[in-house]
Amino acid sequence: MSESTFIFNSRHPEYIAHAEAWRRAQDAYSGGTEYIRQALIRHVSEIPLEFEERQRRAYYFNYPRNIAQRITQYALAVDPVRANANAELVEDFSRSGLRANEVMRQASTLLNIYGRAWLFCGAPAFEGAVDRERAERERLRPYCVALSPLSVKDWAYGDDRRLLWAKIEELHTYDSDPAVLRQTVRRVRLWTREYWKLYDPREGKVIEEGRNLTGVVPLVEITEPDGFGLDANHWFEDVVRISDAILNNESEAQMNVVKQMFGMLVVSENFQRGAAKAVTGGKKTESDSFSAVVARSAALVESPEEKGISRYISPSGVETLTIRTENANLKQELYDVVGLAIQSRSKEAQTAESKAWDFQNVTQFLVNRADLLEQAELRAWEIMNRWDGSVPVPEVTYNRKFAVRDLEKNIAGLLQLSNVPDAGIEYRKAALGIAVELLDAIGSIPDERKKALLKEIEEIQPAPVPELDFGGVDNDDPDKEAKQFSQA
């Protein structure tokens, strides 16, 4: 086997074990018509004509995408703090216009979908001396992009627990010459700590190569430690399976509604025989068969011993209601599987202990996610610093305060408490202090500002009591009232 053939075909054991599930998760996240055709199941008694119609009518509630994006939105609701970061790189982290926040959101969503994600930190190749003007004109600076695990085919770690080498699949389009037909190919780039090589399947050999000036493989692996770290499958596989069940159930419920509007014809056996003779001209052959297609399916036939009456039948609405009740339960279980306990079936019926447990469950999940992303981004900055020593390694801090409680009810309750009549100054201070804590949970107020707000609340003084004015009557002058009467 040649070197290029081996480079293209080798796969890491974990890639081989999980590639099929990763592709299914990717398809479920993408959704659309192609995924409906992939996930919709034809049941045994369903004729091809009906299944084809059901496929055309089906619609997909994309719960996998909703869940993957929602976790990222919660985890990165507050922008990370990057002290001493290169502003230009923060605004264009990918060298294609994506900010640092956007690249890390992509990494977080990939982690939700696959349980593994990669950050690749590279730099454009160039020749000759580079001054500031040329660097800005040609945008010669390091960059960082998020990769799915389907792009990193094979890799190995050394004794120092750092990557020894990795193979990345790149989708490249040759279209620079307008006179040549555009062609898109999958190339493979091999990275080691000392060099890199680019293989093109059209050539079957190395088409480019160069030195790796960083001394490390410029990839950062992000893996959920309680998933693949314990040799377990990723929880998103369960999300996809439950979502597929909802898709199939909803499709059946939809077709039941159609059947209720367009019933199925039942004819007597005698009618069937007469119709068959009419079709064949009175000549019966083995190859001839009677099939009366009405509305949306073939007619059912009854013998004379049965009712013998031609009529339409349709399913009752009970079946549809049962299916959709089951779907509502599946949706709840779907969010419980992910740990999004904020979607509780009945918050009113939950005990205080249950709500506290749910809150801690979700909060800890998001804190762990913030830890992973913070460490990965910091490692990415370190690699970019190896590419270009003028790029500083910033102090990266991700938010770890998450407001996952029912904020609407908390705020409404706080407003009601604040409007209690005849409340004293200490009561008002306590209510304002709670408001500051709530704001901090939502928006992560800096410590200095939070201290200033609390100090300001503590220094609030009671409003002065206004002096009573009885229309200018001077009670100290007993003759004043008499004078007013005399003038009148």
XYZ file of C-alpha atoms in Angstrom:
488
model
C 0.000 0.000 0.000
C 1.408 3.393 -1.005
C 1.894 6.216 1.487
C -0.863 8.365 -0.038
C -3.344 5.463 -0.063
C -2.679 4.781 3.596
C -2.961 8.486 4.482
C -6.384 8.664 2.822
C -7.760 5.414 4.242
C -6.481 5.190 7.825
C -9.016 5.903 10.599
C -8.675 6.205 14.369
C -10.474 3.405 16.296
C -12.761 5.968 17.968
C -13.589 7.453 14.576
C -14.523 4.010 13.273
C -16.642 3.274 16.365
C -18.624 6.523 16.276
C -18.613 7.733 12.652
C -22.052 6.273 11.855
C -23.658 7.883 14.934
C -21.887 11.176 14.170
C -23.277 11.233 10.633
C -26.773 10.464 11.910
C -26.488 13.266 14.484
C -25.266 15.636 11.777
C -28.222 14.726 9.543
C -30.700 15.129 12.419
C -29.278 18.568 13.223
C -29.518 19.593 9.552
C -33.081 18.286 9.129
C -34.951 18.917 5.882
C -36.491 16.615 3.306
C -33.512 14.298 3.044
C -33.548 13.581 6.748
C -37.300 12.915 6.734
C -36.733 10.287 4.040
C -33.930 8.804 6.126
C -35.753 8.739 9.481
C -39.345 7.968 8.510
C -40.145 4.274 9.008
C -42.554 2.353 6.775
C -44.657 -0.003 8.863
C -45.348 -3.571 7.745
C -48.965 -3.121 6.654
C -48.330 0.077 4.706
C -48.496 -0.099 0.909
C -45.852 1.831 -1.082
C -48.448 4.304 -2.368
C -49.458 5.343 1.161
C -45.867 5.484 2.429
C -44.865 7.702 -0.474
C -47.696 10.109 0.336
C -46.815 10.070 4.029
C -43.219 10.989 3.184
C -44.379 13.927 1.077
C -46.696 15.170 3.815
C -44.313 14.687 6.763
C -42.812 17.635 8.629
C -39.919 17.642 11.081
C -39.791 19.389 14.451
C -36.033 19.855 14.715
C -35.599 19.213 18.444
C -31.930 18.121 18.096
C -30.965 21.510 16.652
C -33.083 23.336 19.229
C -31.360 21.494 22.094
C -27.823 21.844 20.701
C -28.262 25.573 20.112
C -30.050 26.202 23.405
C -27.217 24.754 25.490
C -24.751 26.985 23.645
C -26.991 30.022 24.140
C -27.142 29.407 27.891
C -23.450 28.578 28.247
C -22.322 31.646 26.275
C -25.112 34.059 27.204
C -22.431 36.322 28.706
C -19.396 37.080 26.547
C -16.090 35.753 27.895
C -13.556 38.257 29.188
C -10.276 38.303 27.228
C -7.853 40.558 29.058
C -4.866 41.682 26.955
C -6.193 39.986 23.796
C -5.301 41.137 20.285
C -8.384 43.139 19.268
C -7.938 42.378 15.571
C -7.882 38.630 16.197
C -10.856 38.795 18.550
C -12.878 40.485 15.791
C -11.675 38.078 13.083
C -10.698 34.877 14.851
C -11.217 32.599 11.829
C -9.584 34.856 9.190
C -12.935 34.579 7.378
C -14.865 37.120 9.442
C -16.005 35.043 12.426
C -15.324 36.628 15.811
C -13.788 34.680 18.673
C -17.212 34.381 20.320
C -18.712 32.941 17.136
C -15.965 30.359 16.666
C -16.355 29.217 20.279
C -20.147 29.030 19.839
C -19.552 26.740 16.884
C -17.211 24.612 18.995
C -19.802 24.404 21.774
C -22.568 23.357 19.375
C -20.309 20.754 17.760
C -19.571 19.424 21.232
C -23.314 19.136 21.883
C -23.922 17.250 18.641
C -20.958 14.883 18.621
C -19.527 14.867 22.133
C -16.184 15.820 20.554
C -14.969 18.928 18.713
C -11.617 20.261 17.506
C -10.068 23.702 17.196
C -7.496 24.098 14.440
C -5.034 26.966 14.830
C -3.150 27.758 11.657
C -1.389 30.540 9.792
C -1.240 31.348 6.050
C 1.875 30.362 4.147
C 3.977 33.175 2.641
C 7.405 33.859 1.220
C 9.792 36.730 1.775
C 9.918 39.459 4.384
C 6.721 40.686 5.964
C 6.213 44.210 7.264
C 3.102 45.606 8.930
C 1.704 46.976 5.686
C 2.004 43.635 3.879
C 0.640 41.721 6.856
C -2.460 43.924 6.955
C -2.908 43.908 3.180
C -2.625 40.119 2.822
C -4.107 39.413 6.266
C -1.074 37.392 7.293
C -2.034 36.454 10.815
C -2.863 33.301 12.769
C -6.433 32.072 12.859
C -8.617 29.526 14.610
C -11.557 27.501 13.258
C -13.852 24.874 14.775
C -13.901 21.392 13.211
C -16.323 18.520 13.602
C -14.893 15.089 14.537
C -15.819 13.897 11.045
C -13.074 16.153 9.667
C -10.267 14.755 11.834
C -9.828 11.216 10.534
C -6.888 9.919 12.537
C -4.564 11.069 15.311
C -2.147 9.857 17.986
C -0.873 11.142 21.334
C 2.675 10.911 22.639
C 3.955 10.049 26.088
C 3.601 13.720 27.065
C -0.150 13.485 26.297
C 0.234 15.942 23.444
C -0.675 15.152 19.858
C 2.068 13.455 17.862
C 0.285 13.767 14.533
C -3.202 14.217 13.047
C -4.880 13.883 9.643
C -7.463 16.488 8.674
C -9.803 16.107 5.720
C -10.299 19.353 3.793
C -13.004 20.031 1.225
C -11.311 22.097 -1.491
C -12.833 23.588 -4.648
C -10.616 24.265 -7.645
C -12.278 27.234 -9.309
C -9.599 29.900 -9.708
C -9.595 29.502 -13.515
C -12.967 30.581 -15.005
C -12.167 28.673 -18.205
C -11.882 25.331 -16.371
C -14.788 23.312 -15.026
C -15.100 23.695 -11.245
C -14.069 20.614 -9.285
C -14.484 19.898 -5.558
C -12.280 17.253 -3.951
C -11.537 15.993 -0.452
C -7.877 16.470 0.370
C -6.030 15.257 3.448
C -3.452 17.295 5.348
C -1.079 15.471 7.662
C 0.250 17.479 10.611
C 3.166 16.436 12.782
C 5.142 18.447 15.313
C 7.864 19.170 12.731
C 6.142 19.360 9.318
C 2.899 19.158 7.354
C 2.014 17.506 4.010
C -1.023 17.986 1.777
C -2.297 14.997 -0.238
C -4.622 15.326 -3.240
C -6.582 12.246 -4.406
C -6.409 13.429 -8.040
C -2.618 13.266 -7.949
C -2.333 10.402 -5.473
C 0.689 12.063 -3.896
C 1.914 15.037 -1.872
C 1.157 18.302 -3.665
C 2.392 20.695 -0.951
C 4.487 20.449 2.178
C 6.203 22.680 4.690
C 7.700 23.083 8.142
C 5.553 23.329 11.253
C 7.140 26.252 13.080
C 5.044 25.843 16.238
C 6.633 22.595 17.415
C 3.169 21.219 18.256
C 0.328 19.727 16.249
C -1.924 22.832 15.909
C -5.120 21.100 17.028
C -7.060 21.312 20.291
C -9.349 18.396 21.141
C -12.476 19.110 23.184
C -14.215 16.073 24.665
C -16.910 15.768 27.305
C -15.112 13.881 30.118
C -18.267 12.080 31.246
C -18.953 10.823 27.701
C -16.170 9.375 25.598
C -13.879 9.802 28.589
C -15.760 6.884 30.193
C -15.937 4.834 26.986
C -19.627 5.706 26.690
C -21.731 6.782 23.742
C -22.761 10.409 23.575
C -26.150 11.434 24.991
C -27.081 13.182 21.732
C -27.641 9.752 20.160
C -30.570 9.270 22.562
C -31.877 12.730 21.682
C -31.887 11.799 17.988
C -33.709 8.501 18.602
C -36.426 10.153 20.690
C -36.738 12.900 18.095
C -37.119 10.240 15.375
C -39.904 8.592 17.393
C -41.714 11.950 17.596
C -41.305 12.399 13.831
C -42.816 8.995 13.070
C -45.638 9.355 15.585
C -46.526 12.802 14.307
C -46.527 11.513 10.744
C -48.993 8.761 11.694
C -51.192 11.262 13.545
C -51.196 13.518 10.499
C -52.266 10.669 8.225
C -55.018 9.732 10.678
C -56.368 13.262 10.304
C -56.262 12.845 6.520
C -58.111 9.523 6.791
C -60.783 11.153 8.939
C -61.360 13.698 6.177
C -61.077 11.167 3.324
C -62.524 7.819 4.423
C -61.668 4.397 2.977
C -64.232 2.671 0.757
C -65.560 -0.796 1.712
C -67.440 -2.710 -1.015
C -69.267 -6.030 -1.054
C -67.690 -9.117 -2.518
C -70.435 -9.344 -5.203
C -69.612 -5.806 -6.324
C -65.969 -6.745 -6.538
C -66.738 -9.761 -8.765
C -68.921 -7.716 -11.079
C -66.323 -5.010 -11.378
C -63.627 -7.559 -12.156
C -65.724 -8.968 -15.038
C -66.257 -5.478 -16.376
C -62.533 -4.836 -16.335
C -61.629 -8.084 -18.165
C -64.570 -8.063 -20.598
C -66.006 -11.188 -19.014
C -62.838 -13.206 -19.560
C -61.159 -14.296 -16.351
C -57.382 -14.722 -16.429
C -54.876 -15.460 -13.654
C -52.921 -12.301 -14.379
C -55.977 -10.051 -14.045
C -56.880 -8.680 -10.628
C -59.402 -6.133 -9.438
C -58.127 -3.020 -7.714
C -60.350 0.010 -7.264
C -58.194 2.895 -6.071
C -60.348 5.527 -4.404
C -59.294 8.637 -2.570
C -55.978 7.621 -0.992
C -55.783 3.775 -0.974
C -57.156 0.500 -2.356
C -60.735 -0.420 -1.443
C -61.441 -3.082 1.192
C -63.653 -6.024 0.260
C -66.312 -7.680 2.445
C -68.030 -11.011 1.810
C -71.851 -11.255 1.597
C -71.899 -12.908 5.042
C -70.669 -9.626 6.465
C -72.593 -6.419 6.234
C -72.459 -6.395 2.446
C -73.006 -2.669 2.343
C -70.684 -0.339 0.471
C -69.595 2.482 2.769
C -66.657 4.638 3.846
C -64.774 4.029 7.094
C -62.186 6.200 8.853
C -60.266 6.114 12.145
C -61.759 7.907 15.101
C -60.164 10.950 16.638
C -59.193 8.940 19.725
C -56.190 7.372 17.990
C -54.866 10.779 16.930
C -55.290 12.176 20.428
C -53.466 9.175 21.920
C -50.540 9.584 19.533
C -50.175 13.280 20.257
C -50.411 12.700 24.004
C -47.578 10.210 23.655
C -45.607 12.768 21.665
C -46.070 15.332 24.431
C -44.644 12.805 26.901
C -41.740 12.020 24.572
C -40.940 15.696 24.234
C -40.779 16.027 28.011
C -38.534 12.981 28.280
C -36.380 14.422 25.515
C -35.546 17.508 27.559
C -35.141 15.478 30.736
C -32.554 13.303 28.969
C -30.502 16.406 28.239
C -30.851 17.665 31.776
C -32.815 20.773 30.883
C -34.987 20.470 33.965
C -36.271 24.005 33.461
C -38.800 22.396 31.103
C -40.575 20.748 34.046
C -44.068 19.403 33.422
C -45.596 21.320 36.338
C -43.473 23.857 38.130
C -46.344 24.618 40.472
C -46.444 21.026 41.711
C -42.697 20.729 42.265
C -41.374 20.745 45.792
C -38.752 23.265 46.824
C -36.191 20.456 47.063
C -36.985 19.309 43.514
C -36.620 22.818 42.100
C -33.313 23.293 43.911
C -32.016 19.978 42.529
C -33.067 20.912 38.977
C -31.356 24.272 39.332
C -28.109 22.693 40.526
C -28.288 20.062 37.769
C -28.503 22.569 34.935
C -26.095 25.033 36.513
C -23.387 22.410 37.033
C -23.782 21.197 33.456
C -23.223 24.742 32.162
C -20.300 25.373 34.523
C -18.580 22.233 33.208
C -19.189 23.412 29.648
C -17.676 26.826 30.460
C -14.597 25.078 31.890
C -14.094 23.036 28.711
C -14.466 26.016 26.385
C -12.251 28.256 28.502
C -9.410 25.720 28.552
C -9.762 25.046 24.810
C -9.704 28.723 23.855
C -6.707 29.418 26.082
C -4.847 26.545 24.410
C -5.775 27.980 20.989
C -4.287 31.373 21.914
C -1.105 29.634 23.045
C -0.744 27.910 19.659
C -1.397 31.165 17.787
C 1.338 32.751 19.904
C 3.664 30.009 18.648
C 2.805 30.964 15.062
C 3.331 34.665 15.745
C 5.179 35.792 18.862
C 3.596 39.255 18.623
C 0.189 37.728 19.429
C -0.192 37.843 23.230
C -1.800 35.033 25.200
C -4.733 36.734 26.962
C -6.294 35.906 30.294
C -9.495 34.169 29.212
C -12.361 33.979 31.696
C -15.742 32.416 30.894
C -18.890 33.236 32.810
C -19.886 30.710 35.472
C -23.012 32.402 36.792
C -26.107 31.148 35.056
C -29.659 32.401 35.519
C -31.600 29.228 34.777
C -34.373 29.795 37.281
C -37.776 31.093 36.236
C -36.685 34.701 35.825
C -40.113 35.983 34.806
C -41.707 34.813 38.058
C -38.758 36.018 40.129
C -38.920 39.507 38.674
C -42.706 39.677 39.012
C -42.453 38.584 42.642
C -39.720 41.135 43.307
C -41.865 43.925 41.856
C -44.752 42.923 44.093
C -42.502 42.912 47.149
C -41.139 46.317 46.212
C -44.666 47.766 46.127
C -45.685 46.668 49.620
C -47.343 49.736 51.201
C -45.912 51.288 54.343
C -42.668 49.295 53.969
C -39.818 50.574 56.103
C -36.372 51.598 54.905
C -34.747 48.306 55.930
C -37.366 46.364 53.983
C -36.688 48.482 50.893
C -32.950 47.927 51.225
C -33.465 44.153 51.408
C -35.652 44.187 48.266
C -33.102 46.277 46.361
C -30.307 43.935 47.470
C -32.215 40.972 46.028
C -32.671 42.932 42.791
C -28.897 43.415 42.527
C -28.303 39.672 43.027
C -30.881 38.888 40.341
C -29.252 41.320 37.904
C -25.880 39.754 38.674
C -27.281 36.309 37.862
C -28.638 37.560 34.540
C -25.779 39.748 33.396
C -22.750 39.040 35.620
C -22.134 42.476 37.143
C -18.407 43.167 37.731
C -17.413 42.863 41.392
C -16.473 46.536 41.772
C -19.769 47.745 40.351
C -21.700 45.258 42.463
C -19.970 46.513 45.627
C -20.763 50.107 44.628
C -24.451 49.244 44.112
C -24.726 47.486 47.454
C -22.972 50.401 49.165
C -25.357 52.825 47.501
C -28.332 50.802 48.738
C -26.942 50.682 52.279
C -26.534 54.473 52.316
C -30.147 55.149 51.356
C -31.764 57.387 53.933
C -35.455 57.572 54.798
C -37.299 60.265 52.880
C -37.938 63.401 55.019
C -41.446 63.736 56.383
C -43.048 66.837 54.781
C -44.320 69.607 57.089
C -48.099 69.825 57.232
C -49.592 72.998 55.773
C -53.161 73.887 56.809
C -53.725 76.639 54.311
C -51.583 79.289 56.060
C -53.546 79.235 59.375
C -51.238 80.269 62.189
C -52.343 78.344 65.267
C -50.133 80.535 67.460
C -52.223 83.632 66.728
C -55.601 83.270 68.517
C -56.856 86.560 67.065
C -56.088 85.581 63.422
C -59.286 83.583 62.932
C -61.369 86.438 64.424
C -59.708 88.943 62.085
C -60.596 86.766 59.051
C -64.273 86.666 60.108
C -64.378 90.418 60.718
C -62.917 91.089 57.251
C -65.550 88.843 55.754
